[in-house]
Coordinates of C-alpha atoms in Angstrom, one line a residue:
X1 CA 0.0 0.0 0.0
X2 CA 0.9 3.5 -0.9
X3 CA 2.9 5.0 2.6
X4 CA 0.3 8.1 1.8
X5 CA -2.6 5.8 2.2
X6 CA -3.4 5.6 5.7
X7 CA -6.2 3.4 6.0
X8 CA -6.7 -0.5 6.9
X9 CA -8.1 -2.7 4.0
X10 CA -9.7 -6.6 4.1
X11 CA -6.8 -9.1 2.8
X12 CA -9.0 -10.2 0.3
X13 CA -12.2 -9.1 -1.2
X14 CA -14.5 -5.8 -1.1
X15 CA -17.6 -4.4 0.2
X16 CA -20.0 -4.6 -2.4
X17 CA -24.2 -4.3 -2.3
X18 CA -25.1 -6.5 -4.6
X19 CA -28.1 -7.1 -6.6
X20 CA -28.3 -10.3 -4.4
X21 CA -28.3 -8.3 -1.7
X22 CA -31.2 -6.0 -2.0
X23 CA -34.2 -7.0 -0.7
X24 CA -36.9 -3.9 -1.4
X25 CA -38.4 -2.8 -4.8
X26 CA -37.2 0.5 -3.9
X27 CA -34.2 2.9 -2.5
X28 CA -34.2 6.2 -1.4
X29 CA -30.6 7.5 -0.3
X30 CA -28.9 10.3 0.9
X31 CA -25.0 11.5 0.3
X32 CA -22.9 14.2 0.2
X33 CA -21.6 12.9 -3.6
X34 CA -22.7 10.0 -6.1
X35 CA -20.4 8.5 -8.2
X36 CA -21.5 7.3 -11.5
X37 CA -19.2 4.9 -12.5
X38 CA -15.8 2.7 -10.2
X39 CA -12.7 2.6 -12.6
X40 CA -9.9 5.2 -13.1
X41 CA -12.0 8.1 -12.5
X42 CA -14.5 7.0 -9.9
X43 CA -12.6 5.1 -8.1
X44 CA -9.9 8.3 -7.4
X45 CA -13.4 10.7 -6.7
X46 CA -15.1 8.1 -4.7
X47 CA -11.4 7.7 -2.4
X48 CA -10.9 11.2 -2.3
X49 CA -14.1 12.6 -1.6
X50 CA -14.6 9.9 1.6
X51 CA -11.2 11.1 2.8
X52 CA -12.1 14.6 2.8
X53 CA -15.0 13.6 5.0
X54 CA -18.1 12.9 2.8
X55 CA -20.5 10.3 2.6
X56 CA -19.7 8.8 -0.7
X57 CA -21.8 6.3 -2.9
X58 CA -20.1 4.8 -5.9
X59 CA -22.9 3.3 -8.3
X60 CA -21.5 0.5 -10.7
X61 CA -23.4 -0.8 -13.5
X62 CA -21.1 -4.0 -13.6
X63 CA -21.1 -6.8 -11.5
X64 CA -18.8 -7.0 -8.9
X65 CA -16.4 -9.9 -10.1
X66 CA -13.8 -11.1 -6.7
X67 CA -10.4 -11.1 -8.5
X68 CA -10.7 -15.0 -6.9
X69 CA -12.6 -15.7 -9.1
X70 CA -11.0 -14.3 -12.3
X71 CA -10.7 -17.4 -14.6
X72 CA -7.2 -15.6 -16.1
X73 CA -9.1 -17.2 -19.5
X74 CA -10.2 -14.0 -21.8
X75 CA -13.1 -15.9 -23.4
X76 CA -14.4 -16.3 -20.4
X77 CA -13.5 -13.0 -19.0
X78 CA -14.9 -11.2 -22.2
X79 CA -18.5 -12.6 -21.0
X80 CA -17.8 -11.3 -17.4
X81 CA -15.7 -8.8 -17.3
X82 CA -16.2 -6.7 -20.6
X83 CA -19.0 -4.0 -21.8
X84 CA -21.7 -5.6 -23.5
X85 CA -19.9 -8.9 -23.1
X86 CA -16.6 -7.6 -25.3
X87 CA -19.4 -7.3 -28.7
X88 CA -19.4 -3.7 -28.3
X89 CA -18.3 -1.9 -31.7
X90 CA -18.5 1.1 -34.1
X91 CA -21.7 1.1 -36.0
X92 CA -19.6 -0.5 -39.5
X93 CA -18.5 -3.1 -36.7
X94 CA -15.1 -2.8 -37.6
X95 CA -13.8 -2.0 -34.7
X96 CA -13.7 -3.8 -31.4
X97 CA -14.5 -0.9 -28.6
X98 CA -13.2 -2.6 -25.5
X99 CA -14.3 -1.3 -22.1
X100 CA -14.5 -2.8 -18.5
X101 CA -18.2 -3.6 -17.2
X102 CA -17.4 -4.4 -13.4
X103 CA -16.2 -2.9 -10.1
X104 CA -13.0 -1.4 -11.0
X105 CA -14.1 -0.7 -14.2
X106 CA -11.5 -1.1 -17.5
X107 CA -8.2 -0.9 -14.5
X108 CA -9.8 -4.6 -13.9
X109 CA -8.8 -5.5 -17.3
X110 CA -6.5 -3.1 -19.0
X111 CA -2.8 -4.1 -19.6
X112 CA -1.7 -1.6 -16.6
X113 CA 0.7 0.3 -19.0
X114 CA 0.8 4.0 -17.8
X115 CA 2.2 7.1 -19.6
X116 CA 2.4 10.6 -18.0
X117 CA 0.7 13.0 -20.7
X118 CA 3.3 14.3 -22.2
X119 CA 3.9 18.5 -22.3
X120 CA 2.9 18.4 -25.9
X121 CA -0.6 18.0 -25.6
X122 CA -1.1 19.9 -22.1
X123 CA 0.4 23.2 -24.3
X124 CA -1.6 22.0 -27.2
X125 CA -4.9 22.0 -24.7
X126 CA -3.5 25.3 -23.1
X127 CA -3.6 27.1 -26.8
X128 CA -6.5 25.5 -28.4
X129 CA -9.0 24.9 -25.6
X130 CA -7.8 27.8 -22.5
X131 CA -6.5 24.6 -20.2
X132 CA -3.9 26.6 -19.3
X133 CA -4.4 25.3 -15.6
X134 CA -3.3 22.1 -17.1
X135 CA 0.3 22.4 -17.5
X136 CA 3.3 20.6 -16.5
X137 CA 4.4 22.2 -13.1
X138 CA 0.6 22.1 -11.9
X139 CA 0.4 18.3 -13.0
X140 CA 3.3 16.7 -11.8
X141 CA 2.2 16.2 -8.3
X142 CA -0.7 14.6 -9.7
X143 CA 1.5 12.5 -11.7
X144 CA 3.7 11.8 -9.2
X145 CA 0.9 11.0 -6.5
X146 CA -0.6 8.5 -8.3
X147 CA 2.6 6.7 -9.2
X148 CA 3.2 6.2 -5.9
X149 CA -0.3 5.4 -5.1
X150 CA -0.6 2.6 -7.8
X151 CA 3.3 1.5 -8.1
X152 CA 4.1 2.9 -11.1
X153 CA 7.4 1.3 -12.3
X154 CA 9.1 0.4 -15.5
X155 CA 9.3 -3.3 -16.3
X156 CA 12.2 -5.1 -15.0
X157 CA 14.3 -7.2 -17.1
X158 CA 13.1 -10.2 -15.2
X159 CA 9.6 -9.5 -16.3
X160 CA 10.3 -8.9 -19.9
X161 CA 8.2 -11.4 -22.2
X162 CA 9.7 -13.8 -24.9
X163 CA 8.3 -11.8 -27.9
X164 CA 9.7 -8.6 -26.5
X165 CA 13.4 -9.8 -26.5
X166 CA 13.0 -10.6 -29.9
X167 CA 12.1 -7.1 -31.0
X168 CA 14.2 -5.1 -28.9
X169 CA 16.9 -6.0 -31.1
X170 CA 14.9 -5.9 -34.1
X171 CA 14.5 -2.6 -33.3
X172 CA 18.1 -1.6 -32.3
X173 CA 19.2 -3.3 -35.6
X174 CA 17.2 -0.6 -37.5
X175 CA 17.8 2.2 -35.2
X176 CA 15.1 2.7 -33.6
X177 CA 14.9 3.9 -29.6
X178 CA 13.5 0.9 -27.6
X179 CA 11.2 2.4 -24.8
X180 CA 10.8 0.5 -21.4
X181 CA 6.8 0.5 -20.7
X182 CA 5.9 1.7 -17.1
X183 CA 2.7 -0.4 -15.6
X184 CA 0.4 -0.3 -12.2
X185 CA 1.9 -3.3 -10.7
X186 CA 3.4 -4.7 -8.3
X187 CA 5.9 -7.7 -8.3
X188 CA 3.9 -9.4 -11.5
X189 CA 3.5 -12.8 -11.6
X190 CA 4.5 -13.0 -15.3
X191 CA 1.0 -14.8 -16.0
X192 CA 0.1 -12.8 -19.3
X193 CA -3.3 -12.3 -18.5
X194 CA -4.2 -8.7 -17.7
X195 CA -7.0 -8.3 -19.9
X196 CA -8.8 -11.3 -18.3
X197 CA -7.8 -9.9 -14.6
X198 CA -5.4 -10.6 -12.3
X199 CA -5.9 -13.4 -10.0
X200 CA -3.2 -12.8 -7.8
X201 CA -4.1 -9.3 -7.2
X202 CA -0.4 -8.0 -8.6
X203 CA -2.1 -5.6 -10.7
X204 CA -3.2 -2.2 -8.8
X205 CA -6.1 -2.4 -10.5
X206 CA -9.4 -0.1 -8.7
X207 CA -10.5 -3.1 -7.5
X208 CA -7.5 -3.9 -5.4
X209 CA -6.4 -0.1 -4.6
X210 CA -9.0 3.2 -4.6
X211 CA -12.1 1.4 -3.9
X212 CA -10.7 -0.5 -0.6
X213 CA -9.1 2.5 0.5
X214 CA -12.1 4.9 -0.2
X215 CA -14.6 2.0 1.5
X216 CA -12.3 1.9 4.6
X217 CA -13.2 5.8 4.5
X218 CA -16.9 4.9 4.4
X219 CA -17.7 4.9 0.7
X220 CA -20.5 2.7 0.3
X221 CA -20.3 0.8 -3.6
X222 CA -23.4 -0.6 -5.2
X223 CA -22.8 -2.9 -7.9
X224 CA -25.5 -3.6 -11.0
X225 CA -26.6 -0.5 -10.3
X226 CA -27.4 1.2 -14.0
X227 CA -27.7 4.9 -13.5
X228 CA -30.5 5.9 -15.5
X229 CA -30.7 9.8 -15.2
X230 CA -29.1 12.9 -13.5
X231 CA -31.5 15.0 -11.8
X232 CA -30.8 18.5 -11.3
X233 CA -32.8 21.9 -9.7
X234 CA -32.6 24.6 -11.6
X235 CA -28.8 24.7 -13.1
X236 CA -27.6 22.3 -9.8
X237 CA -27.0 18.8 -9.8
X238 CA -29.2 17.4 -7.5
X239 CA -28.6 13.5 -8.0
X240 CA -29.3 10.7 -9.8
X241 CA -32.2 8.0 -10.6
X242 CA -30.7 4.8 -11.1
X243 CA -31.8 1.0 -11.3
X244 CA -30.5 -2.5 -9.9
X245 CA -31.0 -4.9 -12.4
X246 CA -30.4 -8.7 -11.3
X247 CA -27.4 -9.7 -13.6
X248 CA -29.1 -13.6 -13.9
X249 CA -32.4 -12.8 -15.3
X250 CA -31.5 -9.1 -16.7
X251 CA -34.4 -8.1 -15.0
X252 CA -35.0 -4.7 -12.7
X253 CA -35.0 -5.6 -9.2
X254 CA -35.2 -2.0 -7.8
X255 CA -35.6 1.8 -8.6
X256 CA -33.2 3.7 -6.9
X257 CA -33.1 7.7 -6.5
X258 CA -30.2 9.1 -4.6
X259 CA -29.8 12.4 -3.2
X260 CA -26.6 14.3 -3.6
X261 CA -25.5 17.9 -3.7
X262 CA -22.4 16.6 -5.6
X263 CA -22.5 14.3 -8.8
X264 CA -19.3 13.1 -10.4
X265 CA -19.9 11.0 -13.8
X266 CA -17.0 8.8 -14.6
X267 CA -18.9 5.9 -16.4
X268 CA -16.5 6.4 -19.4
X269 CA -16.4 8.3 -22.5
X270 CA -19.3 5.9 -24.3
X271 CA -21.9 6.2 -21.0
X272 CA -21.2 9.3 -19.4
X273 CA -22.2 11.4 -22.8
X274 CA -25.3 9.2 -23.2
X275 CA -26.2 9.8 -19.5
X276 CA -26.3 13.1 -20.5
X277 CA -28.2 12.4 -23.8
X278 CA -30.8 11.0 -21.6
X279 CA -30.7 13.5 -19.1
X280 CA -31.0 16.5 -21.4
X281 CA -28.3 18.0 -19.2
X282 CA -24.8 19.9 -19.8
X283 CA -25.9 20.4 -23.9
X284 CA -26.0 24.2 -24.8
X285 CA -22.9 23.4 -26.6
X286 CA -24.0 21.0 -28.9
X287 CA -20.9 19.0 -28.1
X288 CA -21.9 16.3 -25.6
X289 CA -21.4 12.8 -27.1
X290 CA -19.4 14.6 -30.2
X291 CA -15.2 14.5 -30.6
X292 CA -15.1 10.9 -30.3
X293 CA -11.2 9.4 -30.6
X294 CA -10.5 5.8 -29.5
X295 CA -6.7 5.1 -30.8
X296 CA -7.2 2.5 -33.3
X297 CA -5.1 -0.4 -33.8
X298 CA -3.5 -3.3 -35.1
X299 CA -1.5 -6.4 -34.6
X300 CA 0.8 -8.0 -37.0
X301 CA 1.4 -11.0 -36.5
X302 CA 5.1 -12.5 -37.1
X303 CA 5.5 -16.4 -37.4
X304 CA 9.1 -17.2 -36.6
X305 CA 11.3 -20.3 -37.5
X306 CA 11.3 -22.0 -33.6
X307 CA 9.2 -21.7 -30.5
X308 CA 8.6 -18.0 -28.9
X309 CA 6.3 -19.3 -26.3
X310 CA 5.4 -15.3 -25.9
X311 CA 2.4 -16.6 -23.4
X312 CA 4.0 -14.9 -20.4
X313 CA 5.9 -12.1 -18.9
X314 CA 4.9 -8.1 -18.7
X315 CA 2.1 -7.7 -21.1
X316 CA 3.4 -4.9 -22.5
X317 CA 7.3 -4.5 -21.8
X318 CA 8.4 -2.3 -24.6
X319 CA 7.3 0.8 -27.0
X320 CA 8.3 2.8 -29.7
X321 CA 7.4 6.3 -30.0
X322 CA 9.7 7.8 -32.4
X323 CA 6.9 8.9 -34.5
X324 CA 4.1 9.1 -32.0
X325 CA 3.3 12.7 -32.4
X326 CA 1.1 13.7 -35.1
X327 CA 3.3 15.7 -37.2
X328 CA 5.8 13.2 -36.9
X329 CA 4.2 10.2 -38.2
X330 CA 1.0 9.6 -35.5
X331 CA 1.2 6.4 -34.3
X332 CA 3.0 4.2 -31.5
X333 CA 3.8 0.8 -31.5
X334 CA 3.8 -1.8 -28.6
X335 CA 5.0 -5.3 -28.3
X336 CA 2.0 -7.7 -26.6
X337 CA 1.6 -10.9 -25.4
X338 CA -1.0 -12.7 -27.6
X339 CA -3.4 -15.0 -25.3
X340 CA -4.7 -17.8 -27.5
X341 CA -8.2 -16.5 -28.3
X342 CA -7.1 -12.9 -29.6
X343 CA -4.4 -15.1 -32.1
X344 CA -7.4 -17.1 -33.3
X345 CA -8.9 -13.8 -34.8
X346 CA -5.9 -11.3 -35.0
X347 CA -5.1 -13.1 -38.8
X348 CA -7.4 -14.3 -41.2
X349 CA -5.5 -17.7 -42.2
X350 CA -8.7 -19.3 -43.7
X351 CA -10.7 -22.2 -42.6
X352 CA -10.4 -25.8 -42.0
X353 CA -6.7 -26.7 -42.2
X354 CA -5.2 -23.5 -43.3
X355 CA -6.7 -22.5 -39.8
X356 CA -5.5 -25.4 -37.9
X357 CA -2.0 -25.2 -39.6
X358 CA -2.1 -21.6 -38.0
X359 CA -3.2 -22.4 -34.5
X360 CA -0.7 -25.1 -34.2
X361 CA 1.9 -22.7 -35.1
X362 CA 0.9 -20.2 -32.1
X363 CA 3.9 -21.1 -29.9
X364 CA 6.0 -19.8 -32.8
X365 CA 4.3 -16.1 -33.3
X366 CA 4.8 -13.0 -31.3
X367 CA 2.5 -9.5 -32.1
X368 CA 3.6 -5.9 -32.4
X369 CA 0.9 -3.4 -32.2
X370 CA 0.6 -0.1 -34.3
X371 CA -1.7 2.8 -32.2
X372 CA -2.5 5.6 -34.1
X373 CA -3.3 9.2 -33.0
X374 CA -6.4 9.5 -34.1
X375 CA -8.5 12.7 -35.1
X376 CA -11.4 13.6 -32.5
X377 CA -13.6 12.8 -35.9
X378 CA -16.6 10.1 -34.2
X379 CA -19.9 10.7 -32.3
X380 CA -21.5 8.4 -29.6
X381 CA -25.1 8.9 -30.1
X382 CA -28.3 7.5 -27.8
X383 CA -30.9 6.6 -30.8
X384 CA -34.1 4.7 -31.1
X385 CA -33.3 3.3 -27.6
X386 CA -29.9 2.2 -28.2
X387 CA -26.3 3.1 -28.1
X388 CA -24.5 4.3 -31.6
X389 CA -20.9 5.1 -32.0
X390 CA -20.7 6.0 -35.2
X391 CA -17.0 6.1 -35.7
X392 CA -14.6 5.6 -39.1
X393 CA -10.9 5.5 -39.6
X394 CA -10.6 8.5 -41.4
X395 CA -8.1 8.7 -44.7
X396 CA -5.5 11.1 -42.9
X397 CA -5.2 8.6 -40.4
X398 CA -4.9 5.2 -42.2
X399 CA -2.3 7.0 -43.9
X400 CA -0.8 7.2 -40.5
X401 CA -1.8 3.7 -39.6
X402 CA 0.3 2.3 -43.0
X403 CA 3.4 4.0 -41.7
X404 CA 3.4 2.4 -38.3
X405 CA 2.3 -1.0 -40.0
X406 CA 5.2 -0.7 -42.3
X407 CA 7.5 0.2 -39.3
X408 CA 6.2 -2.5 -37.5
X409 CA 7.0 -5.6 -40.5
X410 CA 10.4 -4.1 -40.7
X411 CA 11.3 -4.5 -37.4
X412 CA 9.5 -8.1 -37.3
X413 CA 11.2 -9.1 -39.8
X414 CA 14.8 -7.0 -38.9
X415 CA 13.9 -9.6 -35.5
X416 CA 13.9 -13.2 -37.4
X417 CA 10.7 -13.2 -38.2
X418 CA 10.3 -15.3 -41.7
X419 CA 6.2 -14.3 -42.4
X420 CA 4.1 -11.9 -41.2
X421 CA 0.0 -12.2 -41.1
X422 CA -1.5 -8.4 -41.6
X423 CA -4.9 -8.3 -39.5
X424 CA -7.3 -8.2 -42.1
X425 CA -10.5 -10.1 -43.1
X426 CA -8.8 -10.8 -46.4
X427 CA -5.9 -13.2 -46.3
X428 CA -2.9 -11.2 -46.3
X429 CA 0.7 -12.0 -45.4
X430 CA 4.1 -11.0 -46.3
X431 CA 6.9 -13.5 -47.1
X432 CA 9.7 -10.8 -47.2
X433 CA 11.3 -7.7 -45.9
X434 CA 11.4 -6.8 -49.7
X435 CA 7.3 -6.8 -50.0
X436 CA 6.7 -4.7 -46.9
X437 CA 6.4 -1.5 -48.6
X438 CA 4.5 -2.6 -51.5
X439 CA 1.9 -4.7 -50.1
X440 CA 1.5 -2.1 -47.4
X441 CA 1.7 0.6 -49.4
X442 CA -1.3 -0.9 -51.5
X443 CA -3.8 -1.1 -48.8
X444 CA -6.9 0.8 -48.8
X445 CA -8.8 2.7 -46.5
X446 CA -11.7 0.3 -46.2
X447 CA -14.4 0.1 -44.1
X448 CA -14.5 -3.6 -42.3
X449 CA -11.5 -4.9 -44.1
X450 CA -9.3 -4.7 -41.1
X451 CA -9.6 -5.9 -37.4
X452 CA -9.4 -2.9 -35.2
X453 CA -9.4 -2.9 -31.6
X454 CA -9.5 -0.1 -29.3
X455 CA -9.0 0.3 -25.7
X456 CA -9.0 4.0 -25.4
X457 CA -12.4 5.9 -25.8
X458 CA -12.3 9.2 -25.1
X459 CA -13.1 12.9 -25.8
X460 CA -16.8 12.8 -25.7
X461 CA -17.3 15.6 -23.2
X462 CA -14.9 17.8 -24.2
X463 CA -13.1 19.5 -21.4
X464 CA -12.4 23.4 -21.9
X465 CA -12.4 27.4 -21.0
X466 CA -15.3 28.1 -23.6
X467 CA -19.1 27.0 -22.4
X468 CA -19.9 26.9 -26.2
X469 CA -17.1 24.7 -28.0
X470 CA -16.4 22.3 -25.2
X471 CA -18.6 20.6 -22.1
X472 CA -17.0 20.3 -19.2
X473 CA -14.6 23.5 -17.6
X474 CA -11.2 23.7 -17.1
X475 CA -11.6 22.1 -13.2
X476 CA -14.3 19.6 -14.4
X477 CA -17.7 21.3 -13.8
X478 CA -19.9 21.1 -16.2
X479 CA -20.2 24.5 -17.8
X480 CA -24.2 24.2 -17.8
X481 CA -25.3 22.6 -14.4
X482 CA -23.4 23.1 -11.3
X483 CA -21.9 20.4 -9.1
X484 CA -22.2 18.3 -11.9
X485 CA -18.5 17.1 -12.9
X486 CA -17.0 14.8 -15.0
X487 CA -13.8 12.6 -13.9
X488 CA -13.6 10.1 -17.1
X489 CA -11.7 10.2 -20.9
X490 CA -14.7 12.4 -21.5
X491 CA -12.4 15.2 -20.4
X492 CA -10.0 14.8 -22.8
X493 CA -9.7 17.5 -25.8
X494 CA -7.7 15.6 -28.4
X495 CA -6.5 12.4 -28.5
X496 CA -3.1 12.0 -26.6
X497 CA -1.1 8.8 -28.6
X498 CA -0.5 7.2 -25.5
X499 CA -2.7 4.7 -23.2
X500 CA -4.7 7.4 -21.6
X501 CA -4.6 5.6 -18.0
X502 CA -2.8 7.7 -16.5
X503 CA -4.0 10.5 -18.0
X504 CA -7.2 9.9 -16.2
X505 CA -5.4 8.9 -12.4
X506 CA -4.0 12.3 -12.8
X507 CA -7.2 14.5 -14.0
X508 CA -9.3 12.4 -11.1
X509 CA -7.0 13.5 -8.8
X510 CA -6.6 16.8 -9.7
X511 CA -10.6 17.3 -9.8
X512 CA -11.1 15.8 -7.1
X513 CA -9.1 18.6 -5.3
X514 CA -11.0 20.9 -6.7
X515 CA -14.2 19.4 -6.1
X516 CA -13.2 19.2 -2.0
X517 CA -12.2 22.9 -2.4
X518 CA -15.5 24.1 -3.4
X519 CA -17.2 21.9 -1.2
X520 CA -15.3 22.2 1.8

């Protein structure tokens, strides 16, 4: 435990209402602040706000999932642990939208790798968007504060995984710096599986961090709990109507209204805007739901001449951001462990024995990912009763994402790698460092031909100095109803070209501060 963090936690487990737990049709509470929401954002509010002395309720849409009971299998933990059981997409379904649905939130299942926003984009948000509040010497502390909260550390050699040794000097051969990756973890059991959760608790996820400290402070957490509108008197946040729905039958179990003077929305940058939507609050801008970025990316898949085995170690141990920002090239790669099921679909081998062939061959392939910095160019939209993220790789940026791929083969192959599968719903591999720039080179931008994933939402509630461009203000008020803040990727203005994790710890944090101040 962080030495700031004074409190005593349970060894094992978390205080969690429960569906199961709730006996009545209906609830009527009372709190200083609610808390829409328990992962990076939430989490930090819910912690902060019950330090400071409030009565705190952290509403969770999720179930609450015991890390004991984690099955460290992602097919399994896509059904549990994921948004809309890992099926949530863009409207063309071409890209996978991945977001936690559980206590903790996405910390549960993210691959814990942290960046401090770099100065770039906090003088970038400074110029463009007033954020000048934002900068360096105010944010460090935050940075700094949550580091030590969440052990913040750059992988150790004895953690580095089987894949990544290969293309650290892949990428030395070709000149290219070789970045250490920083994650939230402490002494990892080299297991591999971060995006199904971390049985062994080595992970500072939420779940094992914030939410024990800020219960031990009297935060009280309610689990499949779907918030299902903000109220608000006159332009004051007031609270919020919610519902428990019983996650075995899908059915409402009970209506729940909770009072609150203070409500902080950190449901994540798909729910918090359609919250909003629903609520018909914070809107004069026009901009709620709007400036939707989510990193796209994808994984090339290199098939080497002997067994990898790259099935354990750091998830993420190494990076390359040479070209990361956007005048520069706009897109960062990552070396990844590939669990079995995210191999089976990464390539498109074929079927039948082609397919087999491929899956035998597993033990032989490693991945290198290519993140782009995407424009703020998408919209998540709440129509005819259902969620829309309407969302395309736009040209400017596959141009982008064709660089990085093209980096990426040449440092596969510049590794020992002796074929490469390109993720794409068509067949297509390269046999040779001499056909990377040509068959790369000849891809098009079209839509559902390739298999995007994304782990970083963000941007829909645009954080800013001017009520009618951008949502949310510079301290992360809403600019429209008061005591009605936002502590999610909402917040940010642009897309950043690094994991946004941290991003968030830090804006929580800092928020948060500014939410005890007002409220003191």
């Amino acid at each position: 435990m962080a030495k700031n963090i004074n409190v005593k936690v349970a060894k094992q487990g978390l205080k969690v209402t429960q569906a199961s737990d709730i006996a009545q049709d209906k609830l009527h509470l009372k709190a200083d602040a609610v808390i829409v929401g328990s992962g990076a954002g939430g989490a930090i509010a819910a912690f902060e706000l019950a330090r400071a002395g409030k009565k705190v309720i952290v509403l969770e849409a999720g179930p609450y999932i015991p890390s004991e009971k984690f099955s460290e299998m992602l097919a399994v933990a896509m059904g549990t642990l994921y948004q809309d059981h890992g099926g949530q997409s863009n409207m063309n379904g071409d890209i996978a939208i991945l977001q936690g649905a559980c206590v903790g939130g996405s910390t549960v299942v993210n691959a814990a790798l942290c960046f401090r926003t770099p100065d770039y984009y906090l003088k970038l948000w400074g110029k463009q968007f007033g954020l000048t509040n934002l900068n360096m010497a105010a944010m460090t502390p935050y940075f700094e504060k949550v580091e030590r909260n969440l052990n913040i550390k750059t992988v150790g050699s004895s953690e580095t995984s089987p894949g990544a040794l290969l293309i650290g000097p892949g990428m030395k051969k070709l000149g290219f710096p070789e970045g250490r990756a920083r994650r939230n973890i402490k002494d990892c059991a080299l297991t591999g599986s971060c995006f199904s959760g971390c049985a062994s608790d080595r992970k500072q996820s939420m779940l094992v961090t914030y939410l024990p400290w800020a219960v031990a402070h009297g935060a009280i957490i309610y689990a499949d709990t779907r918030v299902t509108q903000v109220l608000a008197e006159g332009n004051k946040a007031s609270g919020v109507l919610a519902e428990v729905i019983d996650p075995a039958t899908g059915k409402k179990k009970a209506d729940v209204r909770i009072d609150a003077p203070i409500v902080v929305l950190a449901a994540g940058p798909i729910q918090t805007p359609l919250l909003l939507q629903k609520s018909k609050l914070a809107n004069s801008s026009g901009q709620v739901g709007k400036n939707f970025a989510c990193h796209p990316t994808l994984s090339v898949t290199a098939e080497f001449p002997f067994e990898v085995n790259d099935f354990h170690g750091a998830t993420h141990s190494l990076y390359m951001d040479k070209h990361t920002l956007p005048e520069k090239g706009g897109y960062l790669l990552l070396n990844a462990i590939q669990e079995p099921v995210e191999a089976s679909f990464q390539a498109e081998p074929g079927t039948g024995k082609p397919y087999v062939a491929y899956m035998s061959g597993y033990k032989n392939t490693i991945r290198l990912i290519s993140l782009i910095h995407d424009k703020n160019v998408g919209e998540v939209r709440w129509e005819n009763g259902q969620k829309q993220i309407h969302y395309t790789v736009d040209n400017d940026d596959f141009e982008a994402m064709k660089k990085g791929l093209i980096t990426t083969a040449r440092i596969l192959f510049a590794a020992g790698a002796r074929k490469l599968y390109l993720p794409s719903s068509n067949k297509a591999e390269i046999e040779s460092a001499a056909q990377v720039e040509s068959v790369i080179g000849a891809l098009k931008n079209e839509p559902a031909r390739y298999k995007y994933t994304s782990f970083h939402p963000q941007g829909t509630c645009r954080m800013g100095r001017d009520a009618k461009t951008t949502v949310v203000n510079p301290y992360g008020e809403t600019h429209d109803v008061k005591n009605l803040y936002v502590a999610d990727a909402s917040l940010l203005p642009t897309s950043i070209g690094y994991n946004p994790s941290e991003t968030v710890y830090a804006l929580a944090s800092y928020i948060s501060d500014r939410i005890v101040k007002a409220h003191a």
